[in-house]
PDB file of C-alpha atoms in Angstrom:
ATOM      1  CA  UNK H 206       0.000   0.000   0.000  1.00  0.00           C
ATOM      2  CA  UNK H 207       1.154   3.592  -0.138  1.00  0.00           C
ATOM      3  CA  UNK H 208       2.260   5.322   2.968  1.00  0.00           C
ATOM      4  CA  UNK H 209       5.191   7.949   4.290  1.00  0.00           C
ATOM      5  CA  UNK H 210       6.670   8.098   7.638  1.00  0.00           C
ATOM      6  CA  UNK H 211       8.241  10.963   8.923  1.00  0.00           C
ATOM      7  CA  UNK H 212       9.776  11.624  12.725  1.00  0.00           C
ATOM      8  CA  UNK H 213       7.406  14.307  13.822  1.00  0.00           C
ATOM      9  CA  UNK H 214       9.762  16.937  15.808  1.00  0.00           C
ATOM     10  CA  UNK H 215      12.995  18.579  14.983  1.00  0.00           C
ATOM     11  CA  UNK H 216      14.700  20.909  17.238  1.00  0.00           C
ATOM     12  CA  UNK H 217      17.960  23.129  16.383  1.00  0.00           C
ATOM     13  CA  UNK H 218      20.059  26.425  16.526  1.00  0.00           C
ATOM     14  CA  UNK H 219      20.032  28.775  14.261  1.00  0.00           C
ATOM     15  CA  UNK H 220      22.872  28.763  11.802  1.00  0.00           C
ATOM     16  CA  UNK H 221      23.215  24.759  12.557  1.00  0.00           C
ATOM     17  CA  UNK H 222      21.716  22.587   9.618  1.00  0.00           C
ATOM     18  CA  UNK H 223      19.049  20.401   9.675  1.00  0.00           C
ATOM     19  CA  UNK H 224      17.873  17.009   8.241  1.00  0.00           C
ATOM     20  CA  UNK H 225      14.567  15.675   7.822  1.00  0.00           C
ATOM     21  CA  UNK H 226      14.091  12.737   7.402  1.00  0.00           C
ATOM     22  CA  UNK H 227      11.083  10.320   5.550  1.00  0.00           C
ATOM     23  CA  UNK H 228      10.290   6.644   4.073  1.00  0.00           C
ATOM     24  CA  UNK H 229       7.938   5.640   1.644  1.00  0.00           C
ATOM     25  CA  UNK H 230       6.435   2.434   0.352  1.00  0.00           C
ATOM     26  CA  UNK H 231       5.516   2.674  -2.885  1.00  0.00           C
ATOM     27  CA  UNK H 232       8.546   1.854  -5.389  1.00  0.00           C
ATOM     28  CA  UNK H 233       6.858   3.087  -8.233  1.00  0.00           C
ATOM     29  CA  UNK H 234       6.839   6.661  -7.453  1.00  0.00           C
ATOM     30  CA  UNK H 235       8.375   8.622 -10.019  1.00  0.00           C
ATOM     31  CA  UNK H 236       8.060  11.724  -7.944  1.00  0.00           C
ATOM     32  CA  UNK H 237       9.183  12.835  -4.577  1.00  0.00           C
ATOM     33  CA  UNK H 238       8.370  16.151  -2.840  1.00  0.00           C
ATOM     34  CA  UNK H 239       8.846  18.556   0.115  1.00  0.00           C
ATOM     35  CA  UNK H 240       6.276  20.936   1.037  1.00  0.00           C
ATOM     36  CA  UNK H 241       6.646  23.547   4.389  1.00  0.00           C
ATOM     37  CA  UNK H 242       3.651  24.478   5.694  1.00  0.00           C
ATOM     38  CA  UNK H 243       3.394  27.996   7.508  1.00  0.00           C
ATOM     39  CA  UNK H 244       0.830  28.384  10.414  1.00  0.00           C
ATOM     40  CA  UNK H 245      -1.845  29.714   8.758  1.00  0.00           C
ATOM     41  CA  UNK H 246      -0.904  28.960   5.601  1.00  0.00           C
ATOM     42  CA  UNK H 247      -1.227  26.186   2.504  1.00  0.00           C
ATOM     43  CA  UNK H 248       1.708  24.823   1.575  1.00  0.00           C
ATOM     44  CA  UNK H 249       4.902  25.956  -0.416  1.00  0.00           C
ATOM     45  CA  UNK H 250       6.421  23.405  -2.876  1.00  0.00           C
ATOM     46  CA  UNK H 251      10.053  23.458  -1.726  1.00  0.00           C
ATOM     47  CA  UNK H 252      11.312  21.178  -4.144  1.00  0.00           C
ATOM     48  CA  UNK H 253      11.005  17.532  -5.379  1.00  0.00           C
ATOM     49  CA  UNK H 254      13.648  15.051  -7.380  1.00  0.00           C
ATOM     50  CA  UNK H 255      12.711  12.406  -9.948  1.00  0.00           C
ATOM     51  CA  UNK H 256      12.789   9.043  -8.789  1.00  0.00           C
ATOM     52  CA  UNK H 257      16.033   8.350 -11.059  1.00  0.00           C
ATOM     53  CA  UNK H 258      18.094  10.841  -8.730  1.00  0.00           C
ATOM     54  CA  UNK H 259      20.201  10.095  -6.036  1.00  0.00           C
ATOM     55  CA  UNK H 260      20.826  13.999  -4.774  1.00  0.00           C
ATOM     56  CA  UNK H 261      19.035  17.407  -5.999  1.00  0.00           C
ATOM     57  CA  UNK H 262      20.679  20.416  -4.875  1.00  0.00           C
ATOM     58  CA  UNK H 263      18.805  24.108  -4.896  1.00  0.00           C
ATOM     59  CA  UNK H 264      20.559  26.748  -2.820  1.00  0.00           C
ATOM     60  CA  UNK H 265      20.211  26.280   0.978  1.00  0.00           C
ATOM     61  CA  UNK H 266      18.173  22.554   0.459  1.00  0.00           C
ATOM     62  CA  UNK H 267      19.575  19.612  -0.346  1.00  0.00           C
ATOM     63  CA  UNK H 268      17.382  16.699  -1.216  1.00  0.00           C
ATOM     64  CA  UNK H 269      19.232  13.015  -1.069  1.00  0.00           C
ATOM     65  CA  UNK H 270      17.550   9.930  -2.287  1.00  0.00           C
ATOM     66  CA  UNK H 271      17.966   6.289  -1.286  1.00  0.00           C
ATOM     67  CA  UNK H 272      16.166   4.267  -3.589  1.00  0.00           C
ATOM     68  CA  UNK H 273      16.872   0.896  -2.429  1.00  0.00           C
ATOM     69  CA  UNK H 274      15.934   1.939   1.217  1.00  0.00           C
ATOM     70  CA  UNK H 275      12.858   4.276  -0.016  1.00  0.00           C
ATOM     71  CA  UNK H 276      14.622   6.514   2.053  1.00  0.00           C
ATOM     72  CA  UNK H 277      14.162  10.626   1.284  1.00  0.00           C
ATOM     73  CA  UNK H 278      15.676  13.017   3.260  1.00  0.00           C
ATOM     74  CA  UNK H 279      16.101  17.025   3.581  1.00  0.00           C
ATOM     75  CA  UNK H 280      18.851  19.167   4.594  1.00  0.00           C
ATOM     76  CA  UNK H 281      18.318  22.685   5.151  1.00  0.00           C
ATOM     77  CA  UNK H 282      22.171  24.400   5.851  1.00  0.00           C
ATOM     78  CA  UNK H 283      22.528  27.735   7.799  1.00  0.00           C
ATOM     79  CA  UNK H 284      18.699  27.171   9.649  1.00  0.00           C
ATOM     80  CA  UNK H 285      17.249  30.657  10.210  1.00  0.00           C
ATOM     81  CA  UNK H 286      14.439  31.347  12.211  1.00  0.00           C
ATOM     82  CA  UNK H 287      12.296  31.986   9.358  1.00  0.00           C
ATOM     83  CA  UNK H 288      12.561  28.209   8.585  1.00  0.00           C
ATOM     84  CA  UNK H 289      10.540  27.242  11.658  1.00  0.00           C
ATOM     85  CA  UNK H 290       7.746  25.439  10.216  1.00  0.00           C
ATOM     86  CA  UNK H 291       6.187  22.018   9.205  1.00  0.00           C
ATOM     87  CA  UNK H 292       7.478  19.825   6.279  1.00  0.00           C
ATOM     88  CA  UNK H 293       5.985  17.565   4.635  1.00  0.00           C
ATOM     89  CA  UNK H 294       7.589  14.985   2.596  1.00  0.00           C
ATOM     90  CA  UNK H 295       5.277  13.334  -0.470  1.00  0.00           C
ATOM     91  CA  UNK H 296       4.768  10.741  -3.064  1.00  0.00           C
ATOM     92  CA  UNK H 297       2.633  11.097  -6.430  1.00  0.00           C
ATOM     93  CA  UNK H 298       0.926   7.895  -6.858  1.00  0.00           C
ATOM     94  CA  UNK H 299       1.794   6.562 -10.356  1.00  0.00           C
ATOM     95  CA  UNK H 300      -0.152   7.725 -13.337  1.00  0.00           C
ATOM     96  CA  UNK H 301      -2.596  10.005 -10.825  1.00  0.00           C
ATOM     97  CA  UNK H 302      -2.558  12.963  -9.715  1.00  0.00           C
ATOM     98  CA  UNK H 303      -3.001  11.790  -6.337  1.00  0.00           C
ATOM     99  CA  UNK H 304      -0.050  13.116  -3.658  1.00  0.00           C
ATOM    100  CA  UNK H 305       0.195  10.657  -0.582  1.00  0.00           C
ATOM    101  CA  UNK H 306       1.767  12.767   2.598  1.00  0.00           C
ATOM    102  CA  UNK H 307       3.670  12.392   5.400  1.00  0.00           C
ATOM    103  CA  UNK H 308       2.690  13.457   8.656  1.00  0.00           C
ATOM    104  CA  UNK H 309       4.833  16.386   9.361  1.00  0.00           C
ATOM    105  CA  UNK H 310       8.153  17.509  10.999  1.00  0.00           C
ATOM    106  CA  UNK H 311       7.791  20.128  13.040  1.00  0.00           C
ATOM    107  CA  UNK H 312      11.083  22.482  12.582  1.00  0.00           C
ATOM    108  CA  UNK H 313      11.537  24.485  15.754  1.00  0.00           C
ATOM    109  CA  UNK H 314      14.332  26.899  15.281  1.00  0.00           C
ATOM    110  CA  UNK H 315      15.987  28.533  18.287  1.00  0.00           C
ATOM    111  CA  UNK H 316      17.726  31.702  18.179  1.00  0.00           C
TER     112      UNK H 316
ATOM    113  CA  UNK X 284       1.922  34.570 -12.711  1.00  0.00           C
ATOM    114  CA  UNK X 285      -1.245  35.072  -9.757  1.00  0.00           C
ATOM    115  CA  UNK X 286      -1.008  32.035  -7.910  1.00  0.00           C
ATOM    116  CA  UNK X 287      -3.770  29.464  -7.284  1.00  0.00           C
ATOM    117  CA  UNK X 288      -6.729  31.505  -4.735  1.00  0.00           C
ATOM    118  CA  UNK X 289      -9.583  29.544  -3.125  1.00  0.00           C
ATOM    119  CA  UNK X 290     -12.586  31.082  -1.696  1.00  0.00           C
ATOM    120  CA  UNK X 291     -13.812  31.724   0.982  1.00  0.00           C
ATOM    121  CA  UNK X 292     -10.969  31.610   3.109  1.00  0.00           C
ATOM    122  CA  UNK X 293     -13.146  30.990   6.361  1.00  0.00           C
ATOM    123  CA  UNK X 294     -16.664  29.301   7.168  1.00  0.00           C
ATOM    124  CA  UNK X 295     -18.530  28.546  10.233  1.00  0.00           C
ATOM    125  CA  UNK X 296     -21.658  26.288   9.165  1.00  0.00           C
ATOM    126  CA  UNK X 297     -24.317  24.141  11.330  1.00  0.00           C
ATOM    127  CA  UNK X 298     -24.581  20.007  10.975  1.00  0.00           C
ATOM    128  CA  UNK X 299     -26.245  19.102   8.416  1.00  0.00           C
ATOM    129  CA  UNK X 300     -26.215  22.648   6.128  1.00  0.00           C
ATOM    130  CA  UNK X 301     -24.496  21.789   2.787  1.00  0.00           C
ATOM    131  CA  UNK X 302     -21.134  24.024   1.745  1.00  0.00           C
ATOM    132  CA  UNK X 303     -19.149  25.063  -1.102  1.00  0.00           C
ATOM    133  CA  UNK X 304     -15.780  25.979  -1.831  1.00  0.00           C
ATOM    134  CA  UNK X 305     -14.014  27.701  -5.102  1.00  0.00           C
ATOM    135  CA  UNK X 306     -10.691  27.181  -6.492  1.00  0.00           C
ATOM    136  CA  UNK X 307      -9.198  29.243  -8.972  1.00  0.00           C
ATOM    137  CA  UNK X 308      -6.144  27.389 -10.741  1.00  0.00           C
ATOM    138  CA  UNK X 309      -2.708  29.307 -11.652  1.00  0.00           C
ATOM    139  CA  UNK X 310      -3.009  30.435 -15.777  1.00  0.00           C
ATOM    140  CA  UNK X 311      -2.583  27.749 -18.075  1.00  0.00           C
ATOM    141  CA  UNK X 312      -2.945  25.142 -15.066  1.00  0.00           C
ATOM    142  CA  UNK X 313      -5.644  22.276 -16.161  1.00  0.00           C
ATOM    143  CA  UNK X 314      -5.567  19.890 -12.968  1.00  0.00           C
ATOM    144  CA  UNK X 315      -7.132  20.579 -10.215  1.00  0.00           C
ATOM    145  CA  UNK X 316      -6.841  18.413  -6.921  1.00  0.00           C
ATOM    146  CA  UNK X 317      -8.641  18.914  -3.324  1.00  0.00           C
ATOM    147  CA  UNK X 318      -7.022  17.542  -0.116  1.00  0.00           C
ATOM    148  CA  UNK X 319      -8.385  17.772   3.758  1.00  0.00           C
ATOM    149  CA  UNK X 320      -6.155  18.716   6.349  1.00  0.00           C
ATOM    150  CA  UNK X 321      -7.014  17.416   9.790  1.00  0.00           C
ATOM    151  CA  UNK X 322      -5.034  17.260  13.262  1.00  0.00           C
ATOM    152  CA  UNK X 323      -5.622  13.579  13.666  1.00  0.00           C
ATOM    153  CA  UNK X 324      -5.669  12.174   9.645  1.00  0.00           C
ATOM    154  CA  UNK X 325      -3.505  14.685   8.141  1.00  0.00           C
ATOM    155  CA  UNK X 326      -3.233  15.685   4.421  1.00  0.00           C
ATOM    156  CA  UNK X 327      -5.598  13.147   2.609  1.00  0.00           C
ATOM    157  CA  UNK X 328      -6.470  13.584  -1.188  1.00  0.00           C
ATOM    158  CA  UNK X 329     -10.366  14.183  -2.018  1.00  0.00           C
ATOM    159  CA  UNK X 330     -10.265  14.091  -6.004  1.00  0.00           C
ATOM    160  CA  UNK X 331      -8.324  15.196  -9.049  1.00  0.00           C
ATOM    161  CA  UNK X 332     -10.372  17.057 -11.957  1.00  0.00           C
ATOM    162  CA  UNK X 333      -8.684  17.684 -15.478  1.00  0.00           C
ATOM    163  CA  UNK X 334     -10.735  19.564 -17.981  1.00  0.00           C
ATOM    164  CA  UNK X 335     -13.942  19.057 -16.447  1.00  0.00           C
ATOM    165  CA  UNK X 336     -13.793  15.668 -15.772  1.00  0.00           C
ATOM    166  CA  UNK X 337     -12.999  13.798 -12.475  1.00  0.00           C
ATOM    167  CA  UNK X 338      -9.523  11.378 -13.145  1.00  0.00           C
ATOM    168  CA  UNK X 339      -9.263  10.454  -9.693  1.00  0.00           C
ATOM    169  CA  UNK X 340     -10.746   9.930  -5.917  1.00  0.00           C
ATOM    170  CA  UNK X 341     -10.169   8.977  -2.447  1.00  0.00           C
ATOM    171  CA  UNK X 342     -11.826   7.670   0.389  1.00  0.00           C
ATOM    172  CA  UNK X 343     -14.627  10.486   1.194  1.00  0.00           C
ATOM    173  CA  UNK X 344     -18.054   9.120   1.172  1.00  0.00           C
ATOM    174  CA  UNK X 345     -20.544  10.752  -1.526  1.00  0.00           C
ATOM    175  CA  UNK X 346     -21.531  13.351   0.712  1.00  0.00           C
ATOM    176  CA  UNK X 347     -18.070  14.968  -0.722  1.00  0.00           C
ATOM    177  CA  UNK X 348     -18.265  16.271  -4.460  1.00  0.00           C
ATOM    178  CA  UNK X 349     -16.579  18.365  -7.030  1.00  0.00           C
ATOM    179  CA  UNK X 350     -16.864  20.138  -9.988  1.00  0.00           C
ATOM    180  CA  UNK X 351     -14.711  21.516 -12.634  1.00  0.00           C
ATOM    181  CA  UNK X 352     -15.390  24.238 -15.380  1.00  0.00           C
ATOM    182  CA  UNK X 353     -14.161  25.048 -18.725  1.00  0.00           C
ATOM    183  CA  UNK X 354     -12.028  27.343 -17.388  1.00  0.00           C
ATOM    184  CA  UNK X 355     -10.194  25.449 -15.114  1.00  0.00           C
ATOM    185  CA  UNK X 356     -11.894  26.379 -12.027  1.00  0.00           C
ATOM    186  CA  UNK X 357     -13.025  24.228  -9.706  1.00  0.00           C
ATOM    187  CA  UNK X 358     -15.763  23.893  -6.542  1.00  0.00           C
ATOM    188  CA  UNK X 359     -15.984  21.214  -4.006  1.00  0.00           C
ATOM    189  CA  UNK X 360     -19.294  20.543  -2.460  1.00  0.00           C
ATOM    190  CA  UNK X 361     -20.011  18.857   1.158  1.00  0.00           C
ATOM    191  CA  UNK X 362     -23.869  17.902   1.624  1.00  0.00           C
ATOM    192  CA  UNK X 363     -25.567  17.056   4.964  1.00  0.00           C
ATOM    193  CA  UNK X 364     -22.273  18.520   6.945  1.00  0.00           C
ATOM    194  CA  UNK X 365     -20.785  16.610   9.930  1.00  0.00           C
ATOM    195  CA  UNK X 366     -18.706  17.708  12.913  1.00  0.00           C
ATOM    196  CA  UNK X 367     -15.901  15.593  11.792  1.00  0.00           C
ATOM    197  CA  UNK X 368     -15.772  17.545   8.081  1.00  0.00           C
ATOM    198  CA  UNK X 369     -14.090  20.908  10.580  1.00  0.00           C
ATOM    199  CA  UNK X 370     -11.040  21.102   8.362  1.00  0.00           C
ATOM    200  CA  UNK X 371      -8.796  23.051   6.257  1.00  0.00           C
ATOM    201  CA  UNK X 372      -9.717  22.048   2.467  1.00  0.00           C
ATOM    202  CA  UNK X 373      -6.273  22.571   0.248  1.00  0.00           C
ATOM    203  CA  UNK X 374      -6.714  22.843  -3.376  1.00  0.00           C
ATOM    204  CA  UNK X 375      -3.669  22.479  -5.674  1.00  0.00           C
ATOM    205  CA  UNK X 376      -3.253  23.034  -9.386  1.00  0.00           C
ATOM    206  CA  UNK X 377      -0.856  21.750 -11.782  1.00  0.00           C
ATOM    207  CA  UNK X 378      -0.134  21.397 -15.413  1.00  0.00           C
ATOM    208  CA  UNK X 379      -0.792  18.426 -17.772  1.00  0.00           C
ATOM    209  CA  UNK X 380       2.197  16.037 -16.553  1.00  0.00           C
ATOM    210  CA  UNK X 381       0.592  16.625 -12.691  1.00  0.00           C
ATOM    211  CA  UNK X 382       3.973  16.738 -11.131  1.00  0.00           C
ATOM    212  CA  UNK X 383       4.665  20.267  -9.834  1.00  0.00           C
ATOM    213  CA  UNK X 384       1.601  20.559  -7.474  1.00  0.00           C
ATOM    214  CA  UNK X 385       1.083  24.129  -6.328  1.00  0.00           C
ATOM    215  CA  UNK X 386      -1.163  25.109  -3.752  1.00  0.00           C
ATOM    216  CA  UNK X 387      -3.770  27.794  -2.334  1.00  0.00           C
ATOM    217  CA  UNK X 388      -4.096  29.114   1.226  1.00  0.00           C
ATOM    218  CA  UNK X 389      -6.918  27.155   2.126  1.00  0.00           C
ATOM    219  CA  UNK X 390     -10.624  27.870   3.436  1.00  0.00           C
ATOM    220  CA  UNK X 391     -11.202  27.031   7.069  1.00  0.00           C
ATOM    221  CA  UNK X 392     -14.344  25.291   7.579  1.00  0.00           C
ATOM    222  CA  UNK X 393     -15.893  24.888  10.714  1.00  0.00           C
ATOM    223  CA  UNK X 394     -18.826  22.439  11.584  1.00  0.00           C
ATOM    224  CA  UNK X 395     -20.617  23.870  14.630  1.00  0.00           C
TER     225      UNK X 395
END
């Protein structure tokens, strides 16, 4: 079936980086995503890497895949404040449209 | 480019009172997907609608049902409303290939 773990809290300084981490199940997934999530707010596409990837780099984030493990992770460098937030990691269910989510790291930031 | 707006962005309505919510896509966007956020279930995916028809759906019972236009825009509809449907309802567009998923602010609905 499909489903995405994440851990659900993640504390650290600012100026430290950070690393999210999140499985999935479904090996077919040609997409994976991060999303942060403001409160208040809908959620930002951070970025995503084809399943075909093993690392996708975009200033501050850097997105690593393990295939083999269906293992994604996130690495924010140089945390600010600003980054406190949730984030979401996600799958796109093959040939739909459909987006199966994680249930959210938490990203406290302290100063 | 504006980018995708949903409407309204709050609602307070009583059990069993019917609701609907608008979704305007970003230009040129022809999917349009709705997802409930809730503390305990999280982000779950409602249904998927490319030009005007409905490709996909989740788990929602039939009291849950969408729409979309020529235009791209879409509406949601929840009949016969339960305390349980209090949520924030996400709508996300994206073009044809469906794998850059961009999303609105939300509308807040709560079931008094």
């Amino acid at each position: 079936g499909e489903d995405v773990e994440q851990s659900l809290f993640l504390s650290v300084r600012e100026g430290d980086s950070s690393v999210i981490n999140c499985t999935y199940t479904d090996s077919s997934s040609t997409y994976l995503y991060w999303y942060k999530q403001e409160p208040g707010a809908g959620l930002q596409l951070l970025t995503y890497i084809f399943s075909n990837m093993d690392m996708k780099q975009d200033q501050r984030l850097t997105v690593l895949l393990n295939k083999k493990d269906k293992h994604l992770s996130l690495r924010i460098a140089d945390t600010q404040t600003g980054d406190s937030a949730i984030y979401f990691c996600a799958e796109i269910v093959s040939n739909t449209g459909k987006l199966i989510f994680g249930q959210g790291t938490t990203l406290q930031v302290k100063p | 480019k504006a980018g995708v707006t949903q409407t309204p962005r709050y609602l307070i309505k009583t059990r069993g009172q019917q609701v609907t919510l608008s979704c305007s896509p970003i230009s040129g966007h022809r999917s349009v997907s709705w997802y409930q956020q809730t503390p305990g279930q999280g982000l779950q995916f409602l249904f998927e609608y490319f030009s005007e028809t409905q490709r996909n759906k989740g788990n929602f019972p039939g009291r849950f049902s969408g729409r979309q236009f020529s235009n791209s825009r879409s509406e949601m509809n929840v009949s016969t409303l339960e305390l349980g449907d209090s949520a924030l309802y996400l709508c996300a567009s994206s073009a044809t290939e469906n794998y850059e998923q961009y999303f609105g602010p939300g509308t807040r609905l709560t079931v008094t």
